[in-house]
Amino acid sequence: MASQTDIDYSYTTMDKIWRISVGEMADFTGAKYDGDFSISLEEAQRRKHDFIAQNLNITAGSKVLDMGCGWGPFLNYLRGIKAKGIGLTLSKGQHAACQRQGFEVYIQDCRTVKPSDYGMFDAVASVGAFEHFCSVEDYQAGRQDEVYRKFFKTVSDLLPVGGRCFIQTMVFGKDMIDLKDFDIDAPKESNEYLMALTMNEFPGSWLPYGKEQIIKNAEPFFDVVTYHSGRLDYIETINVWRQRLKSFGWQKYLAYLTLAPALLYDSKMRNRLSNLQIAPIRVAFERQLWDHYRLVFEKK
Ligand SMILES: C[S@@+](CC[C@H](N)C(=O)[O-])C[C@H]1O[C@@H](n2cnc3c(N)ncnc32)[C@H](O)[C@@H]1O
């Protein structure tokens, strides 16, 4: 699994800049445009929340666990429909942001939650955290399936029979290259360089190989109800994020300045600037090195 330091690197360092750019409780994951790019980012995120609630049969009074809750966008949706949400995150910055909004959120590895921690749930949602559950070392040691199987066992223990779980995650796509070929010194337009940049943005994380690897490891505990790719929707989400990150604002530009010292002594941070220029994740989606899935499961 990505360590807490890795997660803080990915999510806490740029936390303030993101919140100023996209909103205090914004989603930090692909929105659900369903191919209709005339709607706003916020409408598309709302569509995603509606989809999750409908497919998990969440109504007023439902008790829902949000595994990897970010700044609390889905917890906020749950509050709006009078359901009870509990969120888990590994990012200190996100935890602090959620506490400011009055959400019930804990810093805890969601892969280890037990019924004795917060009781049983009517539904479990995890939007954009599954990406971080398997580390590169787990993958290299041949433990990736085991990591996912254990995760689904954890979720299954928290739900009654017939209870549902939603997973949204990036996955490796049909044209993914081998880890041994990743190379930060390769030509800038190459897949080898691109993939090295993604490791820079999400250190310690290794993606599942397609929806198939997820479904296979859920299978001992869950039936799959429905799934679809959100790859093109994610490309649009990243396009809108980039416009908002660049648009001028004094507060935001001052927040960028606070990163200047780190740029002097931290080569990883300098590489991250390349990430801002190139948007490797968007290009990975465009080249189908990566794909993106939303899946609904029902406990057997
Ligand atoms: C891309 S953000 C998504 C946040 C939110 N769900 C959203 O849609 O905006 C990924 C989140 O997963 C969390 N995360 C990753 N691995 C985790 C783990 N093992 N346990 C708890 N949270 C985890 C991170 O802390 C972060 O909050």
mmCIF file of C-alpha atoms and ligand atoms in Angstrom:
data_model
loop_
_atom_site.group_PDB
_atom_site.id
_atom_site.type_symbol
_atom_site.label_atom_id
_atom_site.label_comp_id
_atom_site.label_asym_id
_atom_site.label_seq_id
_atom_site.Cartn_x
_atom_site.Cartn_y
_atom_site.Cartn_z
ATOM 1 C CA MET A 1 0.000 0.000 0.000
ATOM 2 C CA ALA A 2 1.077 3.596 -0.496
ATOM 3 C CA SER A 3 2.363 4.770 2.907
ATOM 4 C CA GLN A 4 0.962 7.738 4.793
ATOM 5 C CA THR A 5 4.045 9.735 3.719
ATOM 6 C CA ASP A 6 3.305 8.840 0.078
ATOM 7 C CA ILE A 7 -0.333 9.850 0.435
ATOM 8 C CA ASP A 8 0.610 13.108 2.144
ATOM 9 C CA TYR A 9 3.056 13.809 -0.685
ATOM 10 C CA SER A 10 0.282 13.239 -3.259
ATOM 11 C CA TYR A 11 -2.542 14.996 -1.465
ATOM 12 C CA THR A 12 -1.345 17.297 1.337
ATOM 13 C CA THR A 13 1.510 19.241 -0.338
ATOM 14 C CA MET A 14 -0.760 20.826 -2.935
ATOM 15 C CA ASP A 15 -3.876 20.632 -0.753
ATOM 16 C CA LYS A 16 -4.421 24.387 -0.347
ATOM 17 C CA ILE A 17 -3.810 25.182 -4.021
ATOM 18 C CA TRP A 18 -6.325 22.562 -5.076
ATOM 19 C CA ARG A 19 -8.984 23.714 -2.630
ATOM 20 C CA ILE A 20 -8.607 27.357 -3.688
ATOM 21 C CA SER A 21 -8.788 26.292 -7.366
ATOM 22 C CA VAL A 22 -11.626 23.763 -7.364
ATOM 23 C CA GLY A 23 -13.501 24.312 -4.091
ATOM 24 C CA GLU A 24 -13.272 23.509 -0.380
ATOM 25 C CA MET A 25 -15.228 20.263 -0.646
ATOM 26 C CA ALA A 26 -14.519 19.459 -4.277
ATOM 27 C CA ASP A 27 -14.171 15.965 -5.649
ATOM 28 C CA PHE A 28 -10.581 15.024 -6.408
ATOM 29 C CA THR A 29 -11.647 12.264 -8.811
ATOM 30 C CA GLY A 30 -13.125 11.884 -12.278
ATOM 31 C CA ALA A 31 -16.620 13.330 -12.740
ATOM 32 C CA LYS A 32 -19.491 11.561 -14.528
ATOM 33 C CA TYR A 33 -20.240 13.524 -17.686
ATOM 34 C CA ASP A 34 -21.553 10.460 -19.506
ATOM 35 C CA GLY A 35 -19.968 11.979 -22.603
ATOM 36 C CA ASP A 36 -21.948 15.251 -22.340
ATOM 37 C CA PHE A 37 -19.198 17.831 -21.988
ATOM 38 C CA SER A 38 -21.652 20.747 -22.175
ATOM 39 C CA ILE A 39 -22.456 20.337 -18.472
ATOM 40 C CA SER A 40 -20.317 21.877 -15.719
ATOM 41 C CA LEU A 41 -17.767 19.958 -13.663
ATOM 42 C CA GLU A 42 -19.968 20.427 -10.603
ATOM 43 C CA GLU A 43 -23.036 18.983 -12.387
ATOM 44 C CA ALA A 44 -20.968 16.017 -13.546
ATOM 45 C CA GLN A 45 -19.704 15.385 -10.009
ATOM 46 C CA ARG A 46 -23.288 15.596 -8.742
ATOM 47 C CA ARG A 47 -24.247 12.975 -11.348
ATOM 48 C CA LYS A 48 -21.572 10.703 -9.930
ATOM 49 C CA HIS A 49 -22.899 11.146 -6.387
ATOM 50 C CA ASP A 50 -26.479 10.467 -7.562
ATOM 51 C CA PHE A 51 -25.280 7.345 -9.390
ATOM 52 C CA ILE A 52 -23.521 6.028 -6.288
ATOM 53 C CA ALA A 53 -26.490 6.722 -3.996
ATOM 54 C CA GLN A 54 -29.001 5.139 -6.401
ATOM 55 C CA ASN A 55 -26.883 2.065 -7.044
ATOM 56 C CA LEU A 56 -26.054 1.523 -3.373
ATOM 57 C CA ASN A 57 -29.739 2.042 -2.377
ATOM 58 C CA ILE A 58 -28.729 4.898 -0.066
ATOM 59 C CA THR A 59 -31.649 6.884 1.370
ATOM 60 C CA ALA A 60 -32.238 9.162 4.389
ATOM 61 C CA GLY A 61 -30.972 7.384 7.508
ATOM 62 C CA SER A 62 -28.599 5.010 5.675
ATOM 63 C CA LYS A 63 -25.204 4.546 7.321
ATOM 64 C CA VAL A 64 -22.427 4.785 4.749
ATOM 65 C CA LEU A 65 -18.649 4.349 4.945
ATOM 66 C CA ASP A 66 -16.631 6.521 2.542
ATOM 67 C CA MET A 67 -13.232 4.845 2.164
ATOM 68 C CA GLY A 68 -10.754 7.509 1.037
ATOM 69 C CA CYS A 69 -13.058 10.510 1.543
ATOM 70 C CA GLY A 70 -10.748 13.312 0.342
ATOM 71 C CA TRP A 71 -12.124 16.763 1.250
ATOM 72 C CA GLY A 72 -15.537 15.227 1.898
ATOM 73 C CA PRO A 73 -17.526 15.746 -1.335
ATOM 74 C CA PHE A 74 -19.512 12.533 -0.981
ATOM 75 C CA LEU A 75 -19.905 13.049 2.796
ATOM 76 C CA ASN A 76 -21.395 16.441 1.936
ATOM 77 C CA TYR A 77 -23.802 14.811 -0.530
ATOM 78 C CA LEU A 78 -24.800 12.272 2.157
ATOM 79 C CA ARG A 79 -25.412 15.114 4.594
ATOM 80 C CA GLY A 80 -27.655 16.743 1.991
ATOM 81 C CA ILE A 81 -29.877 13.662 1.684
ATOM 82 C CA LYS A 82 -29.846 13.079 5.474
ATOM 83 C CA ALA A 83 -27.822 9.883 5.384
ATOM 84 C CA LYS A 84 -25.065 9.284 7.940
ATOM 85 C CA GLY A 85 -21.547 9.266 6.480
ATOM 86 C CA ILE A 86 -18.279 8.296 8.103
ATOM 87 C CA GLY A 87 -15.096 9.013 6.169
ATOM 88 C CA LEU A 88 -11.572 7.589 6.282
ATOM 89 C CA THR A 89 -8.462 9.139 4.776
ATOM 90 C CA LEU A 90 -4.692 8.877 5.114
ATOM 91 C CA SER A 91 -4.078 12.540 4.266
ATOM 92 C CA LYS A 92 -3.624 14.894 7.214
ATOM 93 C CA GLY A 93 -4.499 17.923 5.076
ATOM 94 C CA GLN A 94 -7.754 16.323 3.932
ATOM 95 C CA HIS A 95 -8.593 15.204 7.454
ATOM 96 C CA ALA A 96 -8.171 18.776 8.728
ATOM 97 C CA ALA A 97 -10.294 20.121 5.849
ATOM 98 C CA CYS A 98 -13.073 17.594 6.636
ATOM 99 C CA GLN A 99 -13.011 18.474 10.326
ATOM 100 C CA ARG A 100 -13.505 22.150 9.453
ATOM 101 C CA GLN A 101 -16.712 21.110 7.664
ATOM 102 C CA GLY A 102 -17.890 19.115 10.699
ATOM 103 C CA PHE A 103 -17.691 15.701 9.012
ATOM 104 C CA GLU A 104 -17.001 12.541 11.013
ATOM 105 C CA VAL A 105 -13.639 11.556 9.516
ATOM 106 C CA TYR A 106 -10.718 9.525 10.811
ATOM 107 C CA ILE A 107 -7.143 9.048 9.685
ATOM 108 C CA GLN A 108 -7.094 5.291 9.247
ATOM 109 C CA ASP A 109 -6.092 2.700 6.663
ATOM 110 C CA CYS A 110 -9.504 1.722 5.335
ATOM 111 C CA ARG A 111 -8.209 -1.732 4.400
ATOM 112 C CA THR A 112 -8.076 -2.641 8.092
ATOM 113 C CA VAL A 113 -11.509 -1.427 9.303
ATOM 114 C CA LYS A 114 -13.416 -3.916 11.440
ATOM 115 C CA PRO A 115 -17.072 -3.972 12.496
ATOM 116 C CA SER A 116 -15.848 -3.293 16.063
ATOM 117 C CA ASP A 117 -14.464 0.123 14.923
ATOM 118 C CA TYR A 118 -17.641 1.881 13.744
ATOM 119 C CA GLY A 119 -20.257 -0.899 13.600
ATOM 120 C CA MET A 120 -21.847 -2.315 10.430
ATOM 121 C CA PHE A 121 -22.795 -0.199 7.396
ATOM 122 C CA ASP A 122 -25.683 -0.180 4.916
ATOM 123 C CA ALA A 123 -23.301 0.695 2.076
ATOM 124 C CA VAL A 124 -19.615 1.320 1.349
ATOM 125 C CA ALA A 125 -18.267 3.732 -1.275
ATOM 126 C CA SER A 126 -14.666 4.193 -2.321
ATOM 127 C CA VAL A 127 -14.003 6.836 -4.948
ATOM 128 C CA GLY A 128 -10.424 7.040 -6.125
ATOM 129 C CA ALA A 129 -8.640 5.254 -3.243
ATOM 130 C CA PHE A 130 -8.333 1.745 -4.714
ATOM 131 C CA GLU A 131 -5.452 3.084 -6.830
ATOM 132 C CA HIS A 132 -3.343 3.280 -3.672
ATOM 133 C CA PHE A 133 -4.076 -0.096 -2.088
ATOM 134 C CA CYS A 134 -1.311 -2.047 -3.834
ATOM 135 C CA SER A 135 2.269 -0.774 -3.667
ATOM 136 C CA VAL A 136 4.924 -1.324 -6.314
ATOM 137 C CA GLU A 137 6.653 -3.657 -3.834
ATOM 138 C CA ASP A 138 3.434 -5.675 -3.353
ATOM 139 C CA TYR A 139 3.173 -6.004 -7.124
ATOM 140 C CA GLN A 140 6.802 -7.044 -7.511
ATOM 141 C CA ALA A 141 6.390 -9.628 -4.758
ATOM 142 C CA GLY A 142 3.349 -11.108 -6.541
ATOM 143 C CA ARG A 143 0.948 -9.974 -3.800
ATOM 144 C CA GLN A 144 -1.411 -7.782 -5.838
ATOM 145 C CA ASP A 145 -4.335 -10.247 -5.973
ATOM 146 C CA GLU A 146 -3.929 -10.987 -2.276
ATOM 147 C CA VAL A 147 -4.066 -7.254 -1.404
ATOM 148 C CA TYR A 148 -7.331 -6.831 -3.325
ATOM 149 C CA ARG A 149 -8.882 -10.052 -2.003
ATOM 150 C CA LYS A 150 -8.168 -8.985 1.582
ATOM 151 C CA PHE A 151 -9.686 -5.580 0.860
ATOM 152 C CA PHE A 152 -12.929 -7.113 -0.417
ATOM 153 C CA LYS A 153 -13.040 -9.396 2.627
ATOM 154 C CA THR A 154 -12.746 -6.282 4.838
ATOM 155 C CA VAL A 155 -15.618 -4.591 2.997
ATOM 156 C CA SER A 156 -17.718 -7.751 3.031
ATOM 157 C CA ASP A 157 -17.381 -8.016 6.835
ATOM 158 C CA LEU A 158 -18.852 -4.509 7.179
ATOM 159 C CA LEU A 159 -21.999 -5.187 5.122
ATOM 160 C CA PRO A 160 -25.105 -7.370 5.481
ATOM 161 C CA VAL A 161 -25.859 -9.931 2.765
ATOM 162 C CA GLY A 162 -27.269 -7.924 -0.171
ATOM 163 C CA GLY A 163 -25.379 -4.797 0.979
ATOM 164 C CA ARG A 164 -23.636 -2.908 -1.818
ATOM 165 C CA CYS A 165 -20.231 -1.412 -2.433
ATOM 166 C CA PHE A 166 -19.105 1.121 -5.067
ATOM 167 C CA ILE A 167 -15.534 1.299 -6.342
ATOM 168 C CA GLN A 168 -14.234 3.972 -8.701
ATOM 169 C CA THR A 169 -10.618 3.565 -9.724
ATOM 170 C CA MET A 170 -8.009 4.084 -12.387
ATOM 171 C CA VAL A 171 -6.743 0.818 -13.854
ATOM 172 C CA PHE A 172 -4.007 -0.102 -16.295
ATOM 173 C CA GLY A 173 -5.310 -0.082 -19.857
ATOM 174 C CA LYS A 174 -4.736 -2.306 -22.855
ATOM 175 C CA ASP A 175 -1.517 -0.567 -23.945
ATOM 176 C CA MET A 176 0.216 -0.420 -20.538
ATOM 177 C CA ILE A 177 3.995 -0.947 -20.590
ATOM 178 C CA ASP A 178 6.211 -2.951 -18.192
ATOM 179 C CA LEU A 179 7.452 -1.389 -14.959
ATOM 180 C CA LYS A 180 11.047 -2.182 -15.936
ATOM 181 C CA ASP A 181 10.690 0.167 -18.942
ATOM 182 C CA PHE A 182 9.696 3.250 -16.905
ATOM 183 C CA ASP A 183 12.466 5.806 -17.436
ATOM 184 C CA ILE A 184 12.584 9.449 -16.316
ATOM 185 C CA ASP A 185 15.486 10.011 -18.783
ATOM 186 C CA ALA A 186 13.595 8.639 -21.818
ATOM 187 C CA PRO A 187 12.438 11.051 -24.594
ATOM 188 C CA LYS A 188 9.760 13.402 -23.279
ATOM 189 C CA GLU A 189 7.014 12.202 -25.616
ATOM 190 C CA SER A 190 7.592 8.503 -24.868
ATOM 191 C CA ASN A 191 5.368 6.229 -22.779
ATOM 192 C CA GLU A 192 8.434 5.281 -20.739
ATOM 193 C CA TYR A 193 8.925 8.895 -19.610
ATOM 194 C CA LEU A 194 5.201 9.437 -19.125
ATOM 195 C CA MET A 195 4.871 6.459 -16.807
ATOM 196 C CA ALA A 196 7.928 7.560 -14.801
ATOM 197 C CA LEU A 197 6.152 10.903 -14.270
ATOM 198 C CA THR A 198 3.014 9.195 -12.962
ATOM 199 C CA MET A 199 5.114 7.365 -10.367
ATOM 200 C CA ASN A 200 6.302 10.786 -9.351
ATOM 201 C CA GLU A 201 2.793 12.004 -8.724
ATOM 202 C CA PHE A 202 1.588 8.899 -6.903
ATOM 203 C CA PRO A 203 4.677 7.353 -5.301
ATOM 204 C CA GLY A 204 4.109 3.935 -3.748
ATOM 205 C CA SER A 205 0.975 3.084 -5.741
ATOM 206 C CA TRP A 206 0.422 0.424 -8.412
ATOM 207 C CA LEU A 207 -2.867 0.148 -10.318
ATOM 208 C CA PRO A 208 -5.031 -2.920 -10.909
ATOM 209 C CA TYR A 209 -4.753 -4.615 -14.313
ATOM 210 C CA GLY A 210 -8.138 -3.694 -15.733
ATOM 211 C CA LYS A 211 -11.574 -4.154 -14.219
ATOM 212 C CA GLU A 212 -10.995 -7.908 -14.590
ATOM 213 C CA GLN A 213 -8.476 -8.035 -11.747
ATOM 214 C CA ILE A 214 -10.884 -6.151 -9.477
ATOM 215 C CA ILE A 215 -13.898 -8.331 -10.302
ATOM 216 C CA LYS A 216 -11.859 -11.528 -9.954
ATOM 217 C CA ASN A 217 -10.762 -10.628 -6.425
ATOM 218 C CA ALA A 218 -14.189 -9.400 -5.339
ATOM 219 C CA GLU A 219 -15.791 -12.605 -6.627
ATOM 220 C CA PRO A 220 -15.415 -14.752 -3.461
ATOM 221 C CA PHE A 221 -17.528 -12.174 -1.568
ATOM 222 C CA PHE A 222 -19.455 -10.058 -4.106
ATOM 223 C CA ASP A 223 -21.475 -10.319 -7.309
ATOM 224 C CA VAL A 224 -20.773 -7.536 -9.770
ATOM 225 C CA VAL A 225 -23.982 -5.560 -10.449
ATOM 226 C CA THR A 226 -22.765 -3.131 -13.096
ATOM 227 C CA TYR A 227 -19.623 -1.399 -14.368
ATOM 228 C CA HIS A 228 -18.571 1.095 -17.019
ATOM 229 C CA SER A 229 -15.490 2.988 -18.118
ATOM 230 C CA GLY A 230 -15.105 6.654 -17.152
ATOM 231 C CA ARG A 231 -11.882 7.155 -19.137
ATOM 232 C CA LEU A 232 -13.154 9.903 -21.474
ATOM 233 C CA ASP A 233 -14.964 11.617 -18.610
ATOM 234 C CA TYR A 234 -11.707 11.677 -16.657
ATOM 235 C CA ILE A 235 -9.879 13.359 -19.553
ATOM 236 C CA GLU A 236 -12.501 16.134 -19.493
ATOM 237 C CA THR A 237 -12.279 16.397 -15.676
ATOM 238 C CA ILE A 238 -8.503 16.888 -15.896
ATOM 239 C CA ASN A 239 -8.946 19.518 -18.635
ATOM 240 C CA VAL A 240 -11.263 21.542 -16.403
ATOM 241 C CA TRP A 241 -8.984 21.116 -13.362
ATOM 242 C CA ARG A 242 -6.026 22.429 -15.343
ATOM 243 C CA GLN A 243 -7.929 25.527 -16.429
ATOM 244 C CA ARG A 244 -8.882 26.198 -12.816
ATOM 245 C CA LEU A 245 -5.375 25.552 -11.436
ATOM 246 C CA LYS A 246 -3.928 28.053 -13.907
ATOM 247 C CA SER A 247 -6.573 30.777 -13.659
ATOM 248 C CA PHE A 248 -5.308 33.813 -11.774
ATOM 249 C CA GLY A 249 -6.087 34.439 -8.102
ATOM 250 C CA TRP A 250 -3.912 36.232 -5.514
ATOM 251 C CA GLN A 251 -4.516 33.656 -2.793
ATOM 252 C CA LYS A 252 -3.684 30.810 -5.139
ATOM 253 C CA TYR A 253 -0.546 32.405 -6.529
ATOM 254 C CA LEU A 254 0.666 33.110 -2.970
ATOM 255 C CA ALA A 255 0.063 29.431 -2.154
ATOM 256 C CA TYR A 256 2.164 28.461 -5.204
ATOM 257 C CA LEU A 257 4.956 30.686 -3.839
ATOM 258 C CA THR A 258 5.048 28.663 -0.596
ATOM 259 C CA LEU A 259 6.247 25.688 -2.690
ATOM 260 C CA ALA A 260 9.296 27.624 -3.967
ATOM 261 C CA PRO A 261 11.739 26.491 -1.221
ATOM 262 C CA ALA A 262 10.866 22.829 -1.833
ATOM 263 C CA LEU A 263 11.645 23.327 -5.540
ATOM 264 C CA LEU A 264 15.189 24.309 -4.633
ATOM 265 C CA TYR A 265 16.096 21.196 -2.664
ATOM 266 C CA ASP A 266 13.656 18.515 -3.791
ATOM 267 C CA SER A 267 14.090 17.052 -7.283
ATOM 268 C CA LYS A 268 10.797 15.167 -6.914
ATOM 269 C CA MET A 269 9.024 18.502 -6.529
ATOM 270 C CA ARG A 270 10.780 19.810 -9.643
ATOM 271 C CA ASN A 271 9.611 16.768 -11.575
ATOM 272 C CA ARG A 272 6.155 17.538 -10.314
ATOM 273 C CA LEU A 273 6.306 20.810 -12.220
ATOM 274 C CA SER A 274 6.808 18.705 -15.347
ATOM 275 C CA ASN A 275 3.642 16.888 -14.299
ATOM 276 C CA LEU A 276 1.804 20.226 -14.269
ATOM 277 C CA GLN A 277 3.030 20.980 -17.799
ATOM 278 C CA ILE A 278 2.440 17.563 -19.349
ATOM 279 C CA ALA A 279 -0.525 16.168 -17.342
ATOM 280 C CA PRO A 280 0.792 12.595 -17.623
ATOM 281 C CA ILE A 281 -2.400 11.035 -16.289
ATOM 282 C CA ARG A 282 -4.496 12.679 -18.994
ATOM 283 C CA VAL A 283 -2.060 11.511 -21.666
ATOM 284 C CA ALA A 284 -2.033 8.008 -20.109
ATOM 285 C CA PHE A 285 -5.825 7.943 -20.531
ATOM 286 C CA GLU A 286 -5.606 9.296 -24.084
ATOM 287 C CA ARG A 287 -3.066 6.624 -25.073
ATOM 288 C CA GLN A 288 -5.036 3.905 -23.252
ATOM 289 C CA LEU A 289 -2.060 3.067 -21.086
ATOM 290 C CA TRP A 290 -4.610 3.662 -18.332
ATOM 291 C CA ASP A 291 -8.363 3.247 -18.158
ATOM 292 C CA HIS A 292 -10.847 4.148 -15.450
ATOM 293 C CA TYR A 293 -13.763 2.152 -14.023
ATOM 294 C CA ARG A 294 -16.824 2.556 -11.850
ATOM 295 C CA LEU A 295 -18.078 -0.734 -10.432
ATOM 296 C CA VAL A 296 -21.023 -1.677 -8.216
ATOM 297 C CA PHE A 297 -20.887 -4.890 -6.152
ATOM 298 C CA GLU A 298 -23.459 -6.727 -4.043
ATOM 299 C CA LYS A 299 -22.506 -8.945 -1.115
ATOM 300 C CA LYS A 300 -23.320 -12.649 -1.655
HETATM 301 C C1 LIG B 1 -7.981 10.786 -5.205
HETATM 302 S S1 LIG B 1 -8.408 11.033 -3.527
HETATM 303 C C2 LIG B 1 -10.149 10.853 -3.661
HETATM 304 C C3 LIG B 1 -10.890 11.529 -2.557
HETATM 305 C C4 LIG B 1 -12.416 11.511 -2.651
HETATM 306 N N1 LIG B 1 -12.950 10.189 -2.587
HETATM 307 C C5 LIG B 1 -12.877 12.214 -3.902
HETATM 308 O O1 LIG B 1 -13.536 11.590 -4.738
HETATM 309 O O2 LIG B 1 -12.603 13.398 -4.021
HETATM 310 C C6 LIG B 1 -7.887 9.500 -2.775
HETATM 311 C C7 LIG B 1 -8.209 9.390 -1.302
HETATM 312 O O3 LIG B 1 -7.945 8.049 -0.870
HETATM 313 C C8 LIG B 1 -7.329 8.106 0.390
HETATM 314 N N2 LIG B 1 -6.652 6.817 0.628
HETATM 315 C C9 LIG B 1 -5.764 6.174 -0.154
HETATM 316 N N3 LIG B 1 -5.405 4.988 0.392
HETATM 317 C C10 LIG B 1 -6.101 4.899 1.554
HETATM 318 C C11 LIG B 1 -6.163 3.927 2.580
HETATM 319 N N4 LIG B 1 -5.467 2.795 2.529
HETATM 320 N N5 LIG B 1 -6.977 4.174 3.640
HETATM 321 C C12 LIG B 1 -7.701 5.327 3.710
HETATM 322 N N6 LIG B 1 -7.684 6.276 2.763
HETATM 323 C C13 LIG B 1 -6.891 6.060 1.709
HETATM 324 C C14 LIG B 1 -6.462 9.324 0.328
HETATM 325 O O4 LIG B 1 -6.103 9.761 1.612
HETATM 326 C C15 LIG B 1 -7.427 10.290 -0.389
HETATM 327 O O5 LIG B 1 -8.315 10.835 0.550
#
